[in-house]
Coordinates of C-alpha atoms in Angstrom, one line a residue:
Chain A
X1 CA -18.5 -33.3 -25.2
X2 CA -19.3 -31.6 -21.9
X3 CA -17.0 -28.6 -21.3
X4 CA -15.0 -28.8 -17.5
X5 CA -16.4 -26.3 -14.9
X6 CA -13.4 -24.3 -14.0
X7 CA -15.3 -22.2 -11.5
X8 CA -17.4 -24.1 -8.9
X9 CA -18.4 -21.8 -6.2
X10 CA -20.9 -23.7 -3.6
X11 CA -23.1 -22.5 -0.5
X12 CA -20.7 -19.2 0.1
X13 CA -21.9 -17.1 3.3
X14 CA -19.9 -13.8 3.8
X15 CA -21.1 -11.6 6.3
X16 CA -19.5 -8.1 8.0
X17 CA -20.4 -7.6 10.9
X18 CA -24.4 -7.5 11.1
X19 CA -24.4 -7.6 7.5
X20 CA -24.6 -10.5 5.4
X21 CA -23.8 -10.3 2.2
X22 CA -23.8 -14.0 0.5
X23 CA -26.6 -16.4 1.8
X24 CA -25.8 -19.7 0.2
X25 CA -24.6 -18.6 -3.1
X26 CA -24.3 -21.0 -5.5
X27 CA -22.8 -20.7 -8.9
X28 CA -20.6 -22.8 -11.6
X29 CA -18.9 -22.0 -14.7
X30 CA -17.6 -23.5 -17.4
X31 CA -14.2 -23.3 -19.7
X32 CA -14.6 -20.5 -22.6
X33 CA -18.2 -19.2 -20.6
X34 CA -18.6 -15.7 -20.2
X35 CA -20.7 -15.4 -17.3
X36 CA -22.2 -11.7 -16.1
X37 CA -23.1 -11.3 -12.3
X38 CA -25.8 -8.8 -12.3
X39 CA -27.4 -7.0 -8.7
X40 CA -28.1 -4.3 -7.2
X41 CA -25.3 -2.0 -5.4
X42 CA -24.0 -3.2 -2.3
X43 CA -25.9 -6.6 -3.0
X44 CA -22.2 -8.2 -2.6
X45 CA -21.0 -8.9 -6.5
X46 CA -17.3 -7.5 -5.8
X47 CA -16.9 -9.5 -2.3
X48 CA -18.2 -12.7 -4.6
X49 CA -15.3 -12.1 -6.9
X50 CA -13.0 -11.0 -4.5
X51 CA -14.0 -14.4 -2.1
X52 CA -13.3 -16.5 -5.6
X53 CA -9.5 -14.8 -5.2
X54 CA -9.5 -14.6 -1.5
X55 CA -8.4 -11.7 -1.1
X56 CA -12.0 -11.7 0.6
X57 CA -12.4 -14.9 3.3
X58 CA -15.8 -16.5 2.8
X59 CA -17.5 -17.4 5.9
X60 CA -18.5 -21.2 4.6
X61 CA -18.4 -22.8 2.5
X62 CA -16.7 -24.2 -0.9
X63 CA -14.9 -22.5 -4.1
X64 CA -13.1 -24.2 -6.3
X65 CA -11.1 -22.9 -9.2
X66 CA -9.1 -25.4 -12.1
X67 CA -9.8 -27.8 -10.1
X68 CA -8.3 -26.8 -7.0
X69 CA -9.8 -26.4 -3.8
X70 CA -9.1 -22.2 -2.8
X71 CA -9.6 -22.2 0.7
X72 CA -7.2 -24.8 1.6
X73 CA -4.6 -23.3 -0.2
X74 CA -1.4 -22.2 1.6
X75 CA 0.6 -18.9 0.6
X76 CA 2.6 -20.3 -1.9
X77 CA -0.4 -22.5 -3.4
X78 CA -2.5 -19.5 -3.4
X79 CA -0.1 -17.1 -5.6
X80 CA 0.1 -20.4 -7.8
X81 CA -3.0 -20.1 -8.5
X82 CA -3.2 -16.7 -9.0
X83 CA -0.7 -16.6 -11.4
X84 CA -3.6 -18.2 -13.3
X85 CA -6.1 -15.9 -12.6
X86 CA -6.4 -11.9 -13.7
X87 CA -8.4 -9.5 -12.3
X88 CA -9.2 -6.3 -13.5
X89 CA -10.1 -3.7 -10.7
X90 CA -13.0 -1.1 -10.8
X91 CA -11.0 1.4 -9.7
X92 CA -7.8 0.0 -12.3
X93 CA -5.5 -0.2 -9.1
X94 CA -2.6 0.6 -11.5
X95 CA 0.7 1.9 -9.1
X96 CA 0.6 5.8 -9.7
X97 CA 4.8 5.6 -8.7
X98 CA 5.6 3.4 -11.3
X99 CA 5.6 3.7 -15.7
X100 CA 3.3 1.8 -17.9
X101 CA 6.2 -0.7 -18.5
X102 CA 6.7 -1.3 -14.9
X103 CA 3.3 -1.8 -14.3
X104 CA 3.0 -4.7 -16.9
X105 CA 6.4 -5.9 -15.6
X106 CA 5.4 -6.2 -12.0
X107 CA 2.6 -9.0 -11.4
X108 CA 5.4 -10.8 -14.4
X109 CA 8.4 -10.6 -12.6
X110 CA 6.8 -11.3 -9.4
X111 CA 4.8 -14.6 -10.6
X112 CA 7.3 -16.0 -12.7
X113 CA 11.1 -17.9 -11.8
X114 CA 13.8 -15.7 -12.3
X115 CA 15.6 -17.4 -14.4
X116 CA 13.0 -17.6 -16.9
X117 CA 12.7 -13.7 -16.9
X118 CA 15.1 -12.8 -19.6
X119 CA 14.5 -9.0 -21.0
X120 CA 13.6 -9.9 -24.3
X121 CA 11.0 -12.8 -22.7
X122 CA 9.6 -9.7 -20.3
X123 CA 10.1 -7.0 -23.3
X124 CA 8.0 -9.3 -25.3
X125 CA 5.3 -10.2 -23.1
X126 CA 4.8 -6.3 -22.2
X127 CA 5.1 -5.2 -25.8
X128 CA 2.5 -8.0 -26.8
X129 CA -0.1 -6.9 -24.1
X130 CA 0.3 -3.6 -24.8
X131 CA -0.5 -4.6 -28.4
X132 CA -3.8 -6.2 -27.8
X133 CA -5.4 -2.7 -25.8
X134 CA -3.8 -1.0 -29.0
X135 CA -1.7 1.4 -26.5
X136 CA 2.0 0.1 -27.5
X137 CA 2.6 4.0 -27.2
X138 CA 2.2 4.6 -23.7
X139 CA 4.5 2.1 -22.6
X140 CA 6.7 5.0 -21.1
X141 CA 3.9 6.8 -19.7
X142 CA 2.9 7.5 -16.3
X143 CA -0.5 6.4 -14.9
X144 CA -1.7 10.3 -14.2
X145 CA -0.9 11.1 -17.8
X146 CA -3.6 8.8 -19.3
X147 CA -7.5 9.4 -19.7
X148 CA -9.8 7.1 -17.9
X149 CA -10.4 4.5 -21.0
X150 CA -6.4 4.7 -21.7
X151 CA -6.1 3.4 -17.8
X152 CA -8.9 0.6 -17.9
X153 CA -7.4 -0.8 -21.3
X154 CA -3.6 -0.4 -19.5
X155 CA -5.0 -2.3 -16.5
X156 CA -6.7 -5.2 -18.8
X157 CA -3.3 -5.2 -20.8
X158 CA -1.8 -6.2 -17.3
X159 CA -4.5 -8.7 -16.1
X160 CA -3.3 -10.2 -19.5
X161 CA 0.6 -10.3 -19.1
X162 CA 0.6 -13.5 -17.8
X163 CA -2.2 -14.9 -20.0
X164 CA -5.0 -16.5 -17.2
X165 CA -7.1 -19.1 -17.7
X166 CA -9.7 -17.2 -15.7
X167 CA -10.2 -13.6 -15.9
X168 CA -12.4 -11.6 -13.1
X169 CA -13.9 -8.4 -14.3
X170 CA -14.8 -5.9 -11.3
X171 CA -17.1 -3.3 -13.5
X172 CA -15.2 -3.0 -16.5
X173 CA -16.9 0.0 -18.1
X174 CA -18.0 1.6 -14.8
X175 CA -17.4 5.7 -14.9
X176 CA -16.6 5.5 -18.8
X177 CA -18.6 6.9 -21.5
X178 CA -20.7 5.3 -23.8
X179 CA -17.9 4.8 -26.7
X180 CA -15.3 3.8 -24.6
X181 CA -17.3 1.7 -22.8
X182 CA -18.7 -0.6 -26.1
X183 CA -14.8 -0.4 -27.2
X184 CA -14.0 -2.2 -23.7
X185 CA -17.1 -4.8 -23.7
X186 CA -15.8 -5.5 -27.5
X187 CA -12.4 -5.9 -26.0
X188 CA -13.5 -8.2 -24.0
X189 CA -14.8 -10.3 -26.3
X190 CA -11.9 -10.4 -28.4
X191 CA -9.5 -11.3 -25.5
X192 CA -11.9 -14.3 -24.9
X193 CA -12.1 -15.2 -28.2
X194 CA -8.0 -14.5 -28.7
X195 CA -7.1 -16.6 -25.3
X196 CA -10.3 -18.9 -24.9
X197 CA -10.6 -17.2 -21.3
X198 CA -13.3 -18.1 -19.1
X199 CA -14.7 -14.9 -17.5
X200 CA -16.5 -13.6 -14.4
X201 CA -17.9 -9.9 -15.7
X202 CA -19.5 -8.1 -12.6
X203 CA -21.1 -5.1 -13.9
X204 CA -24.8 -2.7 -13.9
X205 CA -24.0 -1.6 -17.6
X206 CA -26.8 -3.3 -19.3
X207 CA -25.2 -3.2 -23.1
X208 CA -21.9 -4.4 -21.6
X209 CA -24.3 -7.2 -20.0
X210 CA -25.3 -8.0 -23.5
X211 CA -22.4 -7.8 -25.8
X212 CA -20.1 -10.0 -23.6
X213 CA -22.3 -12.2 -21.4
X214 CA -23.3 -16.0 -22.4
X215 CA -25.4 -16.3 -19.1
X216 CA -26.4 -14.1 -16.7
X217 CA -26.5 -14.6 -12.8
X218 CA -28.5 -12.2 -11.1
X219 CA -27.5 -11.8 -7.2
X220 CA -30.6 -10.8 -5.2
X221 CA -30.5 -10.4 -1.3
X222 CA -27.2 -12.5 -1.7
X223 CA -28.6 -16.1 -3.5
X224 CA -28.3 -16.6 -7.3
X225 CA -32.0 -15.6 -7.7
X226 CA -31.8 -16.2 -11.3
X227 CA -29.6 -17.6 -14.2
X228 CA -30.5 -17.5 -18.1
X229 CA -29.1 -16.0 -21.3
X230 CA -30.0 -12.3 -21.6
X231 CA -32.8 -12.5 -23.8
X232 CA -34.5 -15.1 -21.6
X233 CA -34.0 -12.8 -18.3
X234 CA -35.3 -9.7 -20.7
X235 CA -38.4 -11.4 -21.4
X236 CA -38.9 -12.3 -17.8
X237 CA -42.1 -12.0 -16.2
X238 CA -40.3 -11.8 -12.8
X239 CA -40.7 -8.2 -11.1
X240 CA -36.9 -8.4 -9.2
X241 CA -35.4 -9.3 -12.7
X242 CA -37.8 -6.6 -14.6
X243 CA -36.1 -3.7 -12.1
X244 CA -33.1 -4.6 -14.0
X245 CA -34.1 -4.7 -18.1
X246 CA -37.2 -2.3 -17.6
Chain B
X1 CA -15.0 2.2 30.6
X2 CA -15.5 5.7 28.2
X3 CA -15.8 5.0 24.5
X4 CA -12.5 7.2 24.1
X5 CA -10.8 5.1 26.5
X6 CA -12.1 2.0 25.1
X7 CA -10.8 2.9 21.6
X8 CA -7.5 4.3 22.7
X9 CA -6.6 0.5 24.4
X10 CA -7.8 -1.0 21.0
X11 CA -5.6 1.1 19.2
X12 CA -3.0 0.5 21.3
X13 CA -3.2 -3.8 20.9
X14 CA -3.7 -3.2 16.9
X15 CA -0.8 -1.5 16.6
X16 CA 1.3 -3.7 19.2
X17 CA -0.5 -6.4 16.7
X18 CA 0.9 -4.7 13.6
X19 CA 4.4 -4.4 15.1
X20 CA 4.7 -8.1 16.2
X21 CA 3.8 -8.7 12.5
X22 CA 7.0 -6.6 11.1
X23 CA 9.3 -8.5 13.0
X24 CA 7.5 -12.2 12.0
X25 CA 7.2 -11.2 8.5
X26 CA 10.7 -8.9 8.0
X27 CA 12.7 -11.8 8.8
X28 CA 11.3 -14.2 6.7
X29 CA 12.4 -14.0 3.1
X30 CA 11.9 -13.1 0.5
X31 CA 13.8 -9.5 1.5
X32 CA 12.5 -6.8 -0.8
X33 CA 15.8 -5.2 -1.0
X34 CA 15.2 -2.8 -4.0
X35 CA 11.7 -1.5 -2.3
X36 CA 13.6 -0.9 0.8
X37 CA 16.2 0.8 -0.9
X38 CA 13.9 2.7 -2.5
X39 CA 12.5 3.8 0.6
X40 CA 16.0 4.9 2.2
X41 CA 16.4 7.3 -0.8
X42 CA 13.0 8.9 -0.8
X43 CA 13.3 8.9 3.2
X44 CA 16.7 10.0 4.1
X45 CA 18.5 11.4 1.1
X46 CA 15.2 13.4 0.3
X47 CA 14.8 14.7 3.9
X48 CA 17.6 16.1 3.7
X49 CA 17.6 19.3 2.9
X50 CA 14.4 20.1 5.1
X51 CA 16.2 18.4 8.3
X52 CA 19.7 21.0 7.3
X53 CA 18.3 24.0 6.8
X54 CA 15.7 22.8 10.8
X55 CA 19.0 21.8 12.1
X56 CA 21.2 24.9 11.1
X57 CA 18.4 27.8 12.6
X58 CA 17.8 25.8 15.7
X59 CA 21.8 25.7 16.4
X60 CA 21.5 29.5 15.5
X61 CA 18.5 30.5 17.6
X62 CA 19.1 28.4 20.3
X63 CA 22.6 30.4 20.8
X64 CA 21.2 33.6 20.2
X65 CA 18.4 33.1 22.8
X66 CA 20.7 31.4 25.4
X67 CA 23.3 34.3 25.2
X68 CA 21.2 36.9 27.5
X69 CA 20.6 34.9 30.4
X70 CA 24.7 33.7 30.3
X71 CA 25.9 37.3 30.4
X72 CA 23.5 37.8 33.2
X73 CA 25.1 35.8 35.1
X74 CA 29.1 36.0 33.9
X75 CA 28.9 33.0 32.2
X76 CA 28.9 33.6 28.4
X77 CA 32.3 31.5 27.9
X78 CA 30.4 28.5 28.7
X79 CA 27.6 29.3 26.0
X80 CA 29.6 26.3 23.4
X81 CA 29.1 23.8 26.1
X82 CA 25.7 24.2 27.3
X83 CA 24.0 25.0 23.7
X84 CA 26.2 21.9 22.4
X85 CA 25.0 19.6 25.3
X86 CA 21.7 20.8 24.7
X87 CA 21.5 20.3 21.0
X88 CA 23.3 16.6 21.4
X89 CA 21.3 15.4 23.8
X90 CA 17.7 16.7 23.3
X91 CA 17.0 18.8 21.1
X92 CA 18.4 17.5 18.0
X93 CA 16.7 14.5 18.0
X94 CA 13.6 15.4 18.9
X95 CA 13.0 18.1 16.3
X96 CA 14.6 16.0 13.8
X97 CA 11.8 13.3 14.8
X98 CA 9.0 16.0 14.9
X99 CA 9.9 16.9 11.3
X100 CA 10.4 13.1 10.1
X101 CA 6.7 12.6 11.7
X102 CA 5.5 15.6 10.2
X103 CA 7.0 14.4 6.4
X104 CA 7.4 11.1 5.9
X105 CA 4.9 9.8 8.5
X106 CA 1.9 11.7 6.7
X107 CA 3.7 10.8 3.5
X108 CA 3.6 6.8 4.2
X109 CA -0.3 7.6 5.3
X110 CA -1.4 9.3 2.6
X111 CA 0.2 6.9 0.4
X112 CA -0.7 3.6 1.8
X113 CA -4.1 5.1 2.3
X114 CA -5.0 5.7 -1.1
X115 CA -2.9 2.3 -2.1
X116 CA -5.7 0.9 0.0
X117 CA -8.8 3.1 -1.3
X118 CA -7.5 2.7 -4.9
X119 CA -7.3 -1.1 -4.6
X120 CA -3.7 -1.0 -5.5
X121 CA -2.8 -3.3 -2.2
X122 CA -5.1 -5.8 -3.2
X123 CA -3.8 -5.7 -6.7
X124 CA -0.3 -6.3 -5.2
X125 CA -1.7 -9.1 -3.6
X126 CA -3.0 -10.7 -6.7
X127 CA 0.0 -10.3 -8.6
X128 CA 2.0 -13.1 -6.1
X129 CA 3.4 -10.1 -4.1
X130 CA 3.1 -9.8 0.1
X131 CA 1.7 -6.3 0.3
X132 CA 2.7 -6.7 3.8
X133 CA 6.3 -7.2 3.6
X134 CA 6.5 -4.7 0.3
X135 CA 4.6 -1.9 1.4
X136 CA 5.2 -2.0 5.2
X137 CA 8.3 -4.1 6.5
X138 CA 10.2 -2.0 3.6
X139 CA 8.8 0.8 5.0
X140 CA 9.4 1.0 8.9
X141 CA 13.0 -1.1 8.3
X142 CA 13.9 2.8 6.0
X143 CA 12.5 5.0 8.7
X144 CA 14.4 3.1 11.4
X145 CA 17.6 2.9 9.7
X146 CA 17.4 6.4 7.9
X147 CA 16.4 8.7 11.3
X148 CA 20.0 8.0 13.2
X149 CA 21.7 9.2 10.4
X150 CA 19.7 12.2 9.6
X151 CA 19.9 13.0 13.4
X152 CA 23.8 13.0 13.1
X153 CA 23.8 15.2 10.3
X154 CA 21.4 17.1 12.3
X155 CA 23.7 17.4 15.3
X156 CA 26.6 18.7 13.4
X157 CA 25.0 21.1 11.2
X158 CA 23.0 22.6 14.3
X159 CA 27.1 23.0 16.0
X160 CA 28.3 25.0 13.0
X161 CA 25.0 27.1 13.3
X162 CA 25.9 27.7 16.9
X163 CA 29.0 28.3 15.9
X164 CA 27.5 31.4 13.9
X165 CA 25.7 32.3 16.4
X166 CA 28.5 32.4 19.5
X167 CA 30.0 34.8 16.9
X168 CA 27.3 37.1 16.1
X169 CA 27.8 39.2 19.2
X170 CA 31.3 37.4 20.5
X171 CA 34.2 36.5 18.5
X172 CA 35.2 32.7 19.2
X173 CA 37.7 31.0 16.5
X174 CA 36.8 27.9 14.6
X175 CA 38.9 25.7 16.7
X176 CA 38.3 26.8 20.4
X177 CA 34.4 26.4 19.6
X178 CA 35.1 22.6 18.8
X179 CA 37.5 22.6 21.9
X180 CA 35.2 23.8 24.1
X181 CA 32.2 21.2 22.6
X182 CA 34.6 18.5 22.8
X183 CA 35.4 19.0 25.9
X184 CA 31.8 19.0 27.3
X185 CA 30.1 16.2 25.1
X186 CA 31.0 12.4 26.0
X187 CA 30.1 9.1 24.8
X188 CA 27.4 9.0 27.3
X189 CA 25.7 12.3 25.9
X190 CA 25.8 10.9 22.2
X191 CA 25.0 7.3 22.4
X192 CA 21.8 7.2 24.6
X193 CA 20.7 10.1 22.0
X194 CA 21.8 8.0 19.3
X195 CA 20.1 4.5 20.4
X196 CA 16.7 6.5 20.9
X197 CA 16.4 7.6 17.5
X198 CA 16.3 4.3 16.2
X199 CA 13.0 3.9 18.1
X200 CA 11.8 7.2 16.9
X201 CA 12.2 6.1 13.9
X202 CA 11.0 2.9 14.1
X203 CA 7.4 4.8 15.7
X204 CA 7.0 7.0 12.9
X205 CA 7.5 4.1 10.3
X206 CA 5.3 1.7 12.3
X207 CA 2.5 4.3 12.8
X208 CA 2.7 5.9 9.2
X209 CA 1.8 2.0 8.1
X210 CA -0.4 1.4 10.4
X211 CA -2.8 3.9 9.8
X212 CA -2.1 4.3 5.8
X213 CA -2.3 0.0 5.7
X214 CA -5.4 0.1 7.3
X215 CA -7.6 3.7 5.9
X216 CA -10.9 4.0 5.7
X217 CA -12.4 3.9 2.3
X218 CA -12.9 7.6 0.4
X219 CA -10.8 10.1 0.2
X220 CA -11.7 11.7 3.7
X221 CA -9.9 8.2 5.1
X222 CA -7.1 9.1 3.4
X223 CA -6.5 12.6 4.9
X224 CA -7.7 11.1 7.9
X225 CA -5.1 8.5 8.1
X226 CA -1.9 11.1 7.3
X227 CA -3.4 13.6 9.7
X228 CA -3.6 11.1 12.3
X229 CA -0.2 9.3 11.3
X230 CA 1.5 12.4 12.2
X231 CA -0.4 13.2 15.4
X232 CA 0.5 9.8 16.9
X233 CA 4.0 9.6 15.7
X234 CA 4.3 12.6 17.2
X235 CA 3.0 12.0 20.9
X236 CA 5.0 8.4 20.8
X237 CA 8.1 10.5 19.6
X238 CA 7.5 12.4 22.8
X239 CA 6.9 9.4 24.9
X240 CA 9.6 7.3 23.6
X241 CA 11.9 10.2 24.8
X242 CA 10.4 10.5 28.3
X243 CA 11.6 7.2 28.9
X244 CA 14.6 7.2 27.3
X245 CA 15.5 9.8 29.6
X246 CA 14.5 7.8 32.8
X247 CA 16.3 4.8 31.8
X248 CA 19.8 6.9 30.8
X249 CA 19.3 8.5 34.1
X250 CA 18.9 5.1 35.9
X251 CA 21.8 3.9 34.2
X252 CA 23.7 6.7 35.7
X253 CA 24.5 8.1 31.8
X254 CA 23.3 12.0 32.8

């Protein structure tokens, strides 16, 4: 049976000022994909994923995501459906004033009713998150105190708290070392495999690329120039996708 | 029109823009009463100390340094009076806004600033939570509600430090010092004083926002947006006084 696209992102222009990022991107994804958006720095792969959330405002035209048509949301339609969606920052975004507990609490208490929100439900969910980045221990930690991996893993722990359908990864393994950086990507996979996410992974790490990716999307002067499994794109006789693999 | 001049009037409508948004936004719920509480404590109760010890030496100095110029001319009696009329009115509440811009208006820029560079606003925004109305309404609502009571503490901790100083060189009791103030300060020296401070506060919330909520990205837009948070809180503190005075006066208050 043909799997549902969950992701359906048609002819998006987004431009600042003079410079125009997305010409016409195109690009569809379907339930349980792991899809890898590959292109050069500044070639617009962060505003893409940030116009699928909207906390970006495409110029034209259409995203869809579940189903649901994004840019005609309203407030309360778009936090709906953002309570379905995680997404994991470059830079972690975790709030430096609050405790790993709070942090994990936060997008929790905030999405959900409050009469659902009793403390063992929210002691559970934290404690269970926690569990699947392996750092139960930190739960009373402060952001500062943690190394750079310990923050990525807390920051995917909270993209999981509320257990998306669709996860957006903003360069994952950017700034880590090589160890840490496979111990993310397998992450990865094992969250996918764990909650049957479907998964947007923008990133320039090439092994990351390759251990999580079932298709790769390459963005080049702001179309989908390209889209093929990784071996296929390796094997490319294409001198823009050869920049990339050689 | 000069490029200076041209930005200056763009600032100016951003930040009317910014201000129109706190009121349409701060009355709608949902009302982030634990985030604004928050905000009270870390703005007034830990300003505190810093705006006591300000307030204390500038009732102290300000006494010492009028004392010359009253013996001069006969009139050191009336040193309570003028120094208390002095501190009511002006100078208590400016200083007390000068140091409010200095802390927590560079404090709410540096903060929101690197909120912004570290992607932590738009992380509040994907977790189903206004930035706006977290970060900001919470934010200038403290500052406005917190600076009228710091500046009353300021005012009578600046009298008993003018009370020390009326007795370094004279030797006035406790309770004909507070006579002689009470006799010289009315209603219409404390509540025109009183009302402006609300807007000082309101300025140095508004602009500590303003330029944290919208920084530059990189660290140098973060120091950048404190440096300049304080700057222009402190010129509108300035301002906002210059007309306060003009109105009191046209409403026959002086």
């Amino acid at each position: 049976m043909e799997k549902q696209i969950v992701i359906d992102v048609s002819h998006i222009y987004k431009s600042f000022g003079n410079n125009h990022v997305l010409k016409d991107f195109t690009m569809q994804v379907k339930r349980g994909e792991n899809i890898a958006v590959l292109g050069k720095s500044g070639s617009g792969k962060s505003v893409l994923i940030k116009c699928i959330i909207r906390l970006n405002e495409p110029d034209k035209g259409n995203i869809k995501l579940l189903n649901t048509d994004v840019l005609t949301l309203d407030h309360e339609g778009l936090d709906e459906l953002r309570s379905r969606v995680g997404f994991l920052f470059q830079s972690n975004a975790l709030y430096d004033s609050m405790t790993v507990r709070e942090n994990l609490e936060f997008p929790l208490r905030r999405h959900r009713i409050k009469d659902e929100m009793t403390h063992e439900f929210v002691e559970g969910r934290v404690m269970e998150a926690l569990s699947n980045v392996g750092l139960a221990h930190t739960i009373d930690m402060m952001p500062a105190e943690l190394s750079g991996g310990m923050r990525k893993r807390i920051a995917l722990a909270r993209t999981l708290i509320l257990k998306p359908d669709i996860i957006l990864y903003d360069e994952p393994t950017t700034g880590l070392d090589p160890i840490t950086s496979r111990e993310i990507s397998e992450l990865i996979n094992s969250i996918q495999q764990k909650y049957q996410t479907t998964s947007i992974i923008i990133s320039h790490d090439m092994s990351c690329i390759k251990t999580t990716a079932d298709r790769i999307i390459m963005l080049i002067d702001g179309r989908c120039y390209a889209e093929d499994s990784f071996e296929e794109l390796q094997n490319s006789m294409d001198e823009k996708i050869r920049l990339f693999f050689d | 029109m000069s490029d200076f001049g041209k930005s200056i009037l763009e600032q100016t409508g951003e930040l009317t823009r910014f201000a129109m948004r706190f009121f349409s936004q701060g009355l709608k719920p949902r009302y982030e009463w634990k985030e604004f509480l928050r905000q009270c404590y870390w703005i007034g109760y830990k300003s505190l100390t810093l705006v006591a010890i300000t307030a204390f030496i500038m009732g102290l100095v300000l006494t010492i340094q009028s004392r010359p110029t009253l013996v001069e001319f006969g009139a050191e009696a009336m040193l309570p009076s003028m120094v208390s009329v002095s501190l009511i009115r002006e100078i208590s509440p400016v200083i007390t806004a000068l140091i409010c811009a200095g802390k927590i208006g560079s404090g709410m820029g540096a903060e929101l600033g690197s909120m912004r560079v570290t992607e932590q606003i738009d992380a509040m925004e994907v977790s189903g939570t206004n930035p706006f109305k977290y970060l900001v309404v919470t934010r200038i609502a403290a500052a406005t509600l917190m600076l009228p009571i710091l500046v009353n503490l300021s005012n009578a901790i600046s009298l008993y430090g003018s009370f020390l100083g009326v007795n370094i060189r004279g030797n006035v009791s406790w309770s004909l010092y507070w006579i002689q103030v009470y006799d010289v300060l009315s209603f219409g020296d404390l509540v025109p004083s009183l009302i402006k401070t609300f807007f000082f506060g309101f300025a140095i919330g508004l602009v500590g926002c303003f330029k944290g909520y919208y920084s530059k990205k990189g660290t140098e837009g973060v120091g950048r947006s404190a440096n300049e948070a304080v700057v222009v809180a402190s010129l509108l503190v300035f301002i906002i006084d210059l007309l306060a005075v003009q109105i009191t006066d046209l409403l026959g208050l002086t």
